[in-house]
PDB file of C-alpha atoms in Angstrom:
ATOM      1  CA  GLN V  10      -9.508   8.596  -0.074  1.00 95.00           C
ATOM      2  CA  VAL V  11      -9.504   6.711  -3.345  1.00 97.00           C
ATOM      3  CA  GLN V  12     -12.370   4.244  -3.404  1.00 98.00           C
ATOM      4  CA  LEU V  13     -14.011   1.937  -5.924  1.00 98.00           C
ATOM      5  CA  VAL V  14     -17.468   0.668  -5.030  1.00 98.00           C
ATOM      6  CA  GLN V  15     -18.984  -2.076  -7.155  1.00 98.00           C
ATOM      7  CA  SER V  16     -22.565  -3.162  -7.676  1.00 98.00           C
ATOM      8  CA  GLY V  17     -24.058  -6.096  -5.842  1.00 98.00           C
ATOM      9  CA  ALA V  18     -24.060  -9.814  -6.488  1.00 98.00           C
ATOM     10  CA  GLU V  19     -25.899 -11.170  -9.512  1.00 98.00           C
ATOM     11  CA  VAL V  20     -27.432 -14.517 -10.408  1.00 98.00           C
ATOM     12  CA  LYS V  21     -27.884 -15.142 -14.116  1.00 98.00           C
ATOM     13  CA  LYS V  22     -29.002 -17.984 -16.339  1.00 98.00           C
ATOM     14  CA  PRO V  23     -26.742 -19.403 -19.031  1.00 98.00           C
ATOM     15  CA  GLY V  24     -26.906 -17.322 -22.204  1.00 98.00           C
ATOM     16  CA  ALA V  25     -27.843 -14.130 -20.374  1.00 98.00           C
ATOM     17  CA  SER V  26     -25.746 -10.990 -19.973  1.00 98.00           C
ATOM     18  CA  VAL V  27     -24.537  -9.212 -16.854  1.00 98.00           C
ATOM     19  CA  LYS V  28     -23.441  -5.620 -16.350  1.00 98.00           C
ATOM     20  CA  VAL V  29     -21.293  -4.753 -13.350  1.00 98.00           C
ATOM     21  CA  SER V  30     -20.694  -1.164 -12.281  1.00 98.00           C
ATOM     22  CA  CYS V  31     -17.733   0.388 -10.496  1.00 98.00           C
ATOM     23  CA  LYS V  32     -18.184   3.850  -8.988  1.00 98.00           C
ATOM     24  CA  ALA V  33     -14.985   5.779  -8.353  1.00 98.00           C
ATOM     25  CA  SER V  34     -14.431   8.501  -5.793  1.00 98.00           C
ATOM     26  CA  GLY V  35     -11.555  10.412  -4.263  1.00 97.00           C
ATOM     27  CA  TYR V  36      -9.652  11.059  -7.495  1.00 97.00           C
ATOM     28  CA  THR V  37      -9.999  12.370 -11.052  1.00 97.00           C
ATOM     29  CA  PHE V  38     -11.909   9.562 -12.757  1.00 97.00           C
ATOM     30  CA  THR V  39     -10.778  10.476 -16.272  1.00 97.00           C
ATOM     31  CA  GLY V  40      -7.112  10.468 -15.292  1.00 96.00           C
ATOM     32  CA  TYR V  41      -6.667   6.765 -14.667  1.00 97.00           C
ATOM     33  CA  TYR V  42      -7.359   3.687 -16.769  1.00 97.00           C
ATOM     34  CA  MET V  43      -9.704   1.145 -15.234  1.00 98.00           C
ATOM     35  CA  HIS V  44      -9.044  -2.571 -15.487  1.00 98.00           C
ATOM     36  CA  TRP V  45     -11.331  -5.537 -14.941  1.00 98.00           C
ATOM     37  CA  VAL V  46     -10.052  -8.785 -13.414  1.00 98.00           C
ATOM     38  CA  ARG V  47     -12.013 -11.890 -12.520  1.00 98.00           C
ATOM     39  CA  GLN V  48     -11.450 -14.736 -10.085  1.00 98.00           C
ATOM     40  CA  ALA V  49     -13.338 -18.016 -10.294  1.00 97.00           C
ATOM     41  CA  PRO V  50     -14.123 -19.665  -6.929  1.00 96.00           C
ATOM     42  CA  GLY V  51     -10.924 -20.930  -5.333  1.00 93.00           C
ATOM     43  CA  GLN V  52      -8.912 -19.990  -8.406  1.00 95.00           C
ATOM     44  CA  GLY V  53      -6.394 -17.387  -9.492  1.00 96.00           C
ATOM     45  CA  LEU V  54      -6.758 -13.993 -11.140  1.00 98.00           C
ATOM     46  CA  GLU V  55      -7.566 -13.397 -14.817  1.00 98.00           C
ATOM     47  CA  TRP V  56      -7.198 -10.007 -16.525  1.00 98.00           C
ATOM     48  CA  MET V  57     -10.060  -9.121 -18.863  1.00 98.00           C
ATOM     49  CA  GLY V  58      -9.081  -5.710 -20.217  1.00 98.00           C
ATOM     50  CA  TRP V  59      -9.060  -1.987 -19.575  1.00 98.00           C
ATOM     51  CA  ILE V  60     -10.937   1.147 -20.475  1.00 97.00           C
ATOM     52  CA  ASN V  61      -9.512   4.639 -20.753  1.00 97.00           C
ATOM     53  CA  PRO V  62     -12.224   6.705 -19.027  1.00 97.00           C
ATOM     54  CA  ASN V  63     -11.039   9.877 -20.750  1.00 96.00           C
ATOM     55  CA  SER V  64     -11.365   8.688 -24.346  1.00 96.00           C
ATOM     56  CA  GLY V  65     -13.534   5.600 -23.913  1.00 97.00           C
ATOM     57  CA  GLY V  66     -10.864   3.567 -25.672  1.00 97.00           C
ATOM     58  CA  THR V  67     -10.611  -0.081 -24.679  1.00 98.00           C
ATOM     59  CA  ASN V  68      -8.150  -2.957 -24.785  1.00 97.00           C
ATOM     60  CA  TYR V  69      -9.623  -6.400 -24.229  1.00 98.00           C
ATOM     61  CA  ALA V  70      -7.773  -9.635 -23.658  1.00 98.00           C
ATOM     62  CA  GLN V  71      -8.137 -11.697 -26.801  1.00 97.00           C
ATOM     63  CA  LYS V  72     -10.069 -14.361 -24.892  1.00 96.00           C
ATOM     64  CA  PHE V  73     -12.832 -11.864 -24.152  1.00 97.00           C
ATOM     65  CA  GLN V  74     -13.009  -9.999 -27.463  1.00 97.00           C
ATOM     66  CA  GLY V  75     -16.520 -10.047 -28.901  1.00 95.00           C
ATOM     67  CA  TRP V  76     -17.865 -11.101 -25.572  1.00 95.00           C
ATOM     68  CA  VAL V  77     -17.065  -8.293 -23.129  1.00 98.00           C
ATOM     69  CA  THR V  78     -17.897  -4.609 -23.381  1.00 98.00           C
ATOM     70  CA  MET V  79     -16.359  -1.976 -21.131  1.00 98.00           C
ATOM     71  CA  THR V  80     -17.924   1.470 -20.975  1.00 98.00           C
ATOM     72  CA  ARG V  81     -17.959   4.472 -18.701  1.00 98.00           C
ATOM     73  CA  ASP V  82     -20.121   7.408 -17.681  1.00 98.00           C
ATOM     74  CA  THR V  83     -17.848  10.278 -16.778  1.00 98.00           C
ATOM     75  CA  SER V  84     -20.728  12.349 -15.382  1.00 98.00           C
ATOM     76  CA  ILE V  85     -21.062   9.925 -12.484  1.00 98.00           C
ATOM     77  CA  SER V  86     -17.463   8.609 -12.383  1.00 98.00           C
ATOM     78  CA  THR V  87     -18.582   5.067 -13.056  1.00 98.00           C
ATOM     79  CA  ALA V  88     -17.105   2.287 -15.177  1.00 98.00           C
ATOM     80  CA  TYR V  89     -19.077  -0.695 -16.426  1.00 98.00           C
ATOM     81  CA  MET V  90     -18.217  -4.191 -17.572  1.00 98.00           C
ATOM     82  CA  GLU V  91     -20.815  -6.171 -19.485  1.00 98.00           C
ATOM     83  CA  LEU V  92     -20.295  -9.852 -20.253  1.00 98.00           C
ATOM     84  CA  SER V  93     -22.653 -11.574 -22.665  1.00 97.00           C
ATOM     85  CA  ARG V  94     -23.564 -15.169 -23.496  1.00 97.00           C
ATOM     86  CA  LEU V  95     -22.794 -16.252 -19.957  1.00 98.00           C
ATOM     87  CA  ARG V  96     -21.795 -19.848 -19.227  1.00 97.00           C
ATOM     88  CA  SER V  97     -21.477 -21.667 -15.933  1.00 97.00           C
ATOM     89  CA  ASP V  98     -17.701 -21.272 -15.999  1.00 97.00           C
ATOM     90  CA  ASP V  99     -18.148 -17.487 -15.974  1.00 98.00           C
ATOM     91  CA  THR V 100     -19.153 -17.827 -12.333  1.00 98.00           C
ATOM     92  CA  ALA V 101     -16.578 -15.666 -10.600  1.00 98.00           C
ATOM     93  CA  VAL V 102     -15.912 -12.573  -8.574  1.00 98.00           C
ATOM     94  CA  TYR V 103     -15.383  -9.658 -10.938  1.00 98.00           C
ATOM     95  CA  TYR V 104     -13.133  -6.828  -9.779  1.00 98.00           C
ATOM     96  CA  CYS V 105     -12.533  -3.377 -11.146  1.00 98.00           C
ATOM     97  CA  ALA V 106      -9.029  -2.113 -10.409  1.00 98.00           C
ATOM     98  CA  ARG V 107      -7.603   1.334 -11.049  1.00 98.00           C
ATOM     99  CA  ASP V 108      -4.379   1.613 -12.989  1.00 95.00           C
ATOM    100  CA  SER V 109      -1.539   3.164 -10.999  1.00 91.00           C
ATOM    101  CA  GLY V 110      -0.495   5.600 -13.730  1.00 90.00           C
ATOM    102  CA  TYR V 111      -1.918   9.084 -14.177  1.00 86.00           C
ATOM    103  CA  ASN V 112      -2.789   9.823 -17.807  1.00 83.00           C
ATOM    104  CA  TRP V 113      -0.850   6.699 -18.733  1.00 86.00           C
ATOM    105  CA  ASN V 114      -1.420   2.987 -18.237  1.00 86.00           C
ATOM    106  CA  TYR V 115       1.262   1.469 -16.079  1.00 92.00           C
ATOM    107  CA  ASP V 116      -0.729  -1.778 -16.114  1.00 93.00           C
ATOM    108  CA  TRP V 117      -0.467  -2.555 -12.428  1.00 96.00           C
ATOM    109  CA  PHE V 118      -3.402  -1.974 -10.170  1.00 95.00           C
ATOM    110  CA  ASP V 119      -4.197  -0.060  -7.026  1.00 95.00           C
ATOM    111  CA  PRO V 120      -6.730   0.108  -5.523  1.00 97.00           C
ATOM    112  CA  TRP V 121      -9.289  -2.562  -6.337  1.00 98.00           C
ATOM    113  CA  GLY V 122     -13.034  -2.583  -5.900  1.00 98.00           C
ATOM    114  CA  GLN V 123     -14.565  -4.922  -3.356  1.00 98.00           C
ATOM    115  CA  GLY V 124     -15.612  -7.398  -6.047  1.00 98.00           C
ATOM    116  CA  THR V 125     -18.963  -8.514  -7.466  1.00 98.00           C
ATOM    117  CA  LEU V 126     -19.935 -12.169  -7.388  1.00 98.00           C
ATOM    118  CA  VAL V 127     -21.637 -13.260 -10.593  1.00 98.00           C
ATOM    119  CA  THR V 128     -23.207 -16.704 -10.412  1.00 98.00           C
ATOM    120  CA  VAL V 129     -24.310 -18.373 -13.622  1.00 98.00           C
ATOM    121  CA  SER V 130     -26.716 -21.205 -13.001  1.00 97.00           C
ATOM    122  CA  SER V 131     -29.784 -22.681 -14.592  1.00 95.00           C
TER     123      SER V 131
ATOM    124  CA  ALA U  21       0.604 -15.226 -23.497  1.00 96.00           C
ATOM    125  CA  ILE U  22       3.369 -15.056 -20.924  1.00 97.00           C
ATOM    126  CA  GLN U  23       2.973 -17.709 -18.251  1.00 98.00           C
ATOM    127  CA  LEU U  24       4.010 -17.020 -14.677  1.00 98.00           C
ATOM    128  CA  THR U  25       4.829 -19.996 -12.458  1.00 98.00           C
ATOM    129  CA  GLN U  26       4.893 -19.399  -8.722  1.00 98.00           C
ATOM    130  CA  SER U  27       6.555 -21.690  -6.237  1.00 98.00           C
ATOM    131  CA  PRO U  28       5.742 -23.042  -3.842  1.00 98.00           C
ATOM    132  CA  SER U  29       1.969 -23.119  -4.302  1.00 98.00           C
ATOM    133  CA  SER U  30       1.643 -23.134  -0.526  1.00 97.00           C
ATOM    134  CA  LEU U  31       3.871 -22.991   2.506  1.00 97.00           C
ATOM    135  CA  SER U  32       3.599 -23.155   6.265  1.00 97.00           C
ATOM    136  CA  ALA U  33       5.629 -20.740   8.337  1.00 96.00           C
ATOM    137  CA  SER U  34       5.811 -19.313  11.826  1.00 96.00           C
ATOM    138  CA  VAL U  35       5.642 -15.733  12.990  1.00 96.00           C
ATOM    139  CA  GLY U  36       9.105 -14.247  12.677  1.00 96.00           C
ATOM    140  CA  ASP U  37      10.213 -16.544   9.852  1.00 97.00           C
ATOM    141  CA  ARG U  38      11.817 -15.281   6.681  1.00 98.00           C
ATOM    142  CA  VAL U  39       9.671 -16.276   3.704  1.00 98.00           C
ATOM    143  CA  THR U  40      10.640 -16.305   0.039  1.00 98.00           C
ATOM    144  CA  ILE U  41       8.244 -16.815  -2.866  1.00 98.00           C
ATOM    145  CA  THR U  42       9.446 -17.306  -6.425  1.00 98.00           C
ATOM    146  CA  CYS U  43       7.821 -16.277  -9.714  1.00 98.00           C
ATOM    147  CA  ARG U  44       9.252 -17.484 -13.017  1.00 98.00           C
ATOM    148  CA  ALA U  45       8.171 -16.047 -16.375  1.00 98.00           C
ATOM    149  CA  SER U  46       7.983 -18.119 -19.554  1.00 98.00           C
ATOM    150  CA  GLN U  47       9.941 -15.404 -21.366  1.00 98.00           C
ATOM    151  CA  GLY U  48      11.897 -12.347 -20.346  1.00 98.00           C
ATOM    152  CA  ILE U  49       9.822  -9.471 -18.962  1.00 97.00           C
ATOM    153  CA  SER U  50      12.570  -7.080 -17.875  1.00 97.00           C
ATOM    154  CA  SER U  51      11.399  -5.673 -14.514  1.00 97.00           C
ATOM    155  CA  ALA U  52       7.715  -5.493 -15.458  1.00 97.00           C
ATOM    156  CA  LEU U  53       6.410  -7.419 -12.454  1.00 98.00           C
ATOM    157  CA  ALA U  54       4.093  -6.611  -9.571  1.00 98.00           C
ATOM    158  CA  TRP U  55       3.200  -8.519  -6.403  1.00 98.00           C
ATOM    159  CA  TYR U  56      -0.174  -8.530  -4.645  1.00 98.00           C
ATOM    160  CA  GLN U  57      -1.454  -9.851  -1.337  1.00 98.00           C
ATOM    161  CA  GLN U  58      -4.965 -11.247  -1.070  1.00 98.00           C
ATOM    162  CA  LYS U  59      -6.744 -12.212   2.136  1.00 97.00           C
ATOM    163  CA  PRO U  60      -9.827 -14.472   2.113  1.00 95.00           C
ATOM    164  CA  GLY U  61     -12.922 -12.697   0.839  1.00 95.00           C
ATOM    165  CA  LYS U  62     -10.991  -9.511   0.068  1.00 97.00           C
ATOM    166  CA  ALA U  63      -9.633  -7.831  -3.030  1.00 98.00           C
ATOM    167  CA  PRO U  64      -5.925  -8.053  -3.794  1.00 98.00           C
ATOM    168  CA  LYS U  65      -3.642  -5.324  -2.500  1.00 98.00           C
ATOM    169  CA  LEU U  66      -0.580  -4.023  -4.325  1.00 98.00           C
ATOM    170  CA  LEU U  67       2.714  -4.627  -2.530  1.00 98.00           C
ATOM    171  CA  ILE U  68       5.506  -4.249  -5.091  1.00 98.00           C
ATOM    172  CA  TYR U  69       5.744  -2.870  -8.644  1.00 98.00           C
ATOM    173  CA  ASP U  70       8.595  -2.715 -11.154  1.00 97.00           C
ATOM    174  CA  ALA U  71       9.885  -5.912  -9.501  1.00 98.00           C
ATOM    175  CA  SER U  72      11.440  -4.150  -6.510  1.00 98.00           C
ATOM    176  CA  SER U  73       9.641  -0.859  -5.798  1.00 98.00           C
ATOM    177  CA  LEU U  74       7.685  -0.874  -2.546  1.00 98.00           C
ATOM    178  CA  GLU U  75       4.191   0.587  -2.810  1.00 97.00           C
ATOM    179  CA  SER U  76       3.576   3.495  -0.457  1.00 96.00           C
ATOM    180  CA  GLY U  77       2.283   2.360   2.923  1.00 96.00           C
ATOM    181  CA  VAL U  78       3.486  -1.236   2.571  1.00 98.00           C
ATOM    182  CA  PRO U  79       5.704  -2.381   5.476  1.00 98.00           C
ATOM    183  CA  SER U  80       9.417  -2.515   4.746  1.00 98.00           C
ATOM    184  CA  ARG U  81       9.584  -6.215   5.686  1.00 98.00           C
ATOM    185  CA  PHE U  82       8.289  -6.848   2.163  1.00 98.00           C
ATOM    186  CA  SER U  83      10.829  -6.700  -0.642  1.00 98.00           C
ATOM    187  CA  GLY U  84      11.047  -7.791  -4.250  1.00 98.00           C
ATOM    188  CA  SER U  85      13.931  -8.615  -6.529  1.00 98.00           C
ATOM    189  CA  GLY U  86      14.748 -10.049  -9.912  1.00 98.00           C
ATOM    190  CA  SER U  87      14.612  -9.233 -13.600  1.00 98.00           C
ATOM    191  CA  GLY U  88      14.265 -11.109 -16.853  1.00 98.00           C
ATOM    192  CA  THR U  89      12.537 -14.379 -15.983  1.00 98.00           C
ATOM    193  CA  ASP U  90      13.182 -14.963 -12.281  1.00 98.00           C
ATOM    194  CA  PHE U  91      11.696 -12.938  -9.448  1.00 98.00           C
ATOM    195  CA  THR U  92      11.306 -13.249  -5.705  1.00 98.00           C
ATOM    196  CA  LEU U  93       9.103 -11.755  -3.034  1.00 98.00           C
ATOM    197  CA  THR U  94      10.630 -11.858   0.440  1.00 98.00           C
ATOM    198  CA  ILE U  95       8.983 -11.228   3.787  1.00 98.00           C
ATOM    199  CA  SER U  96      11.853 -10.669   6.183  1.00 97.00           C
ATOM    200  CA  SER U  97       9.971 -11.416   9.410  1.00 97.00           C
ATOM    201  CA  LEU U  98       6.511 -12.892   8.986  1.00 97.00           C
ATOM    202  CA  GLN U  99       3.782 -11.176  10.982  1.00 96.00           C
ATOM    203  CA  PRO U 100       0.324 -12.550  11.872  1.00 94.00           C
ATOM    204  CA  GLU U 101      -1.343 -10.210   9.376  1.00 96.00           C
ATOM    205  CA  ASP U 102       0.824 -11.564   6.529  1.00 97.00           C
ATOM    206  CA  PHE U 103      -0.931 -14.906   6.323  1.00 93.00           C
ATOM    207  CA  ALA U 104      -2.570 -14.626   2.920  1.00 97.00           C
ATOM    208  CA  THR U 105      -2.205 -15.618  -0.737  1.00 98.00           C
ATOM    209  CA  TYR U 106       0.369 -13.812  -2.848  1.00 98.00           C
ATOM    210  CA  TYR U 107       0.222 -13.316  -6.609  1.00 98.00           C
ATOM    211  CA  CYS U 108       2.742 -12.054  -9.110  1.00 98.00           C
ATOM    212  CA  GLN U 109       1.585 -10.217 -12.259  1.00 98.00           C
ATOM    213  CA  GLN U 110       3.498  -9.283 -15.391  1.00 98.00           C
ATOM    214  CA  PHE U 111       2.859  -6.100 -17.349  1.00 97.00           C
ATOM    215  CA  ASN U 112       5.461  -6.465 -20.075  1.00 96.00           C
ATOM    216  CA  ASN U 113       3.049  -7.860 -22.664  1.00 95.00           C
ATOM    217  CA  TYR U 114      -0.671  -8.105 -23.274  1.00 97.00           C
ATOM    218  CA  PRO U 115      -2.567 -10.004 -22.103  1.00 97.00           C
ATOM    219  CA  LEU U 116      -1.545  -9.100 -18.580  1.00 98.00           C
ATOM    220  CA  THR U 117      -1.155 -12.338 -16.666  1.00 98.00           C
ATOM    221  CA  PHE U 118      -0.917 -13.521 -13.073  1.00 98.00           C
ATOM    222  CA  GLY U 119       0.860 -16.346 -11.383  1.00 98.00           C
ATOM    223  CA  GLY U 120      -1.165 -19.126  -9.814  1.00 98.00           C
ATOM    224  CA  GLY U 121      -0.665 -17.828  -6.279  1.00 98.00           C
ATOM    225  CA  THR U 122       1.217 -18.875  -3.160  1.00 98.00           C
ATOM    226  CA  LYS U 123      -0.783 -19.440   0.011  1.00 98.00           C
ATOM    227  CA  VAL U 124       1.132 -18.641   3.188  1.00 98.00           C
ATOM    228  CA  GLU U 125      -0.326 -20.507   6.137  1.00 96.00           C
ATOM    229  CA  ILE U 126       0.354 -20.600   9.853  1.00 87.00           C
ATOM    230  CA  LYS U 127       2.639 -23.412  10.998  1.00 87.00           C
TER     231      LYS U 127
END
C-alpha cells in the first residue's frame, strides 16, 4: 500500500537548520508531487510548498521562500525538507503529503506521512 | 492569499446526529476545495475533493457541497469514530490555504 514514512523528532537551537526526510513506498515516486505542510502545537495547517520528484522543480509558499529547501533522491524514493534559521515559532509537526494527481499536481493531498515534530528551543 | 473561514470552530453532537460544517472563502474558488479529518496525534485524512467528490474508501455518510465562496461538509449520521477536527483546504490559488478547523466533540 502507499506509505510515507518520515524521520524522527528533532530538537534544534534557534538559528540552526533541520532536514526532515519522507520515504515513499507502494507507488511510483517520480509520478506524484510531494507537498510539505506544518502544524504548530494546537494550531491549524500551513502549506509550505511542493517538489516535483521527477524534475526536481519546486514551488514554495512566498512566506518560506529563501528559507526552505525541498529536494529529493529518486534512487531511494525519498523527499527532503530543510528549514534554515530556525526560530521558536517554527516549533511544529512537519508533514509530507503526496499529491493526488499522477504526473500532474491536483494540489490536494493523500496520503500523509506520520509527521515529524521539530522543537526549536534554546 | 485566499482566507478560509470555518464555522463553527467547535461543536458538540451525539451519535446519530446530522452535522454540518461551513467553509467560506474570501474570494471565489470555483469547486477547488477539499475536506480533511484529523484525529488527535494523527495526520489528516482526505475525505472530499473538488468540493463534492467522495474519496475512495470514505463512508457515504460524508458529503460535500458548494461552489464559489460557500461550502459545506455534512455528516449524515455521526458515528463514534467521526469525533475529530475537520479542515477545509482550497487549491484554486497559491499559496494553498486551510481553514482554521472545526472540532467535533461528543455531547
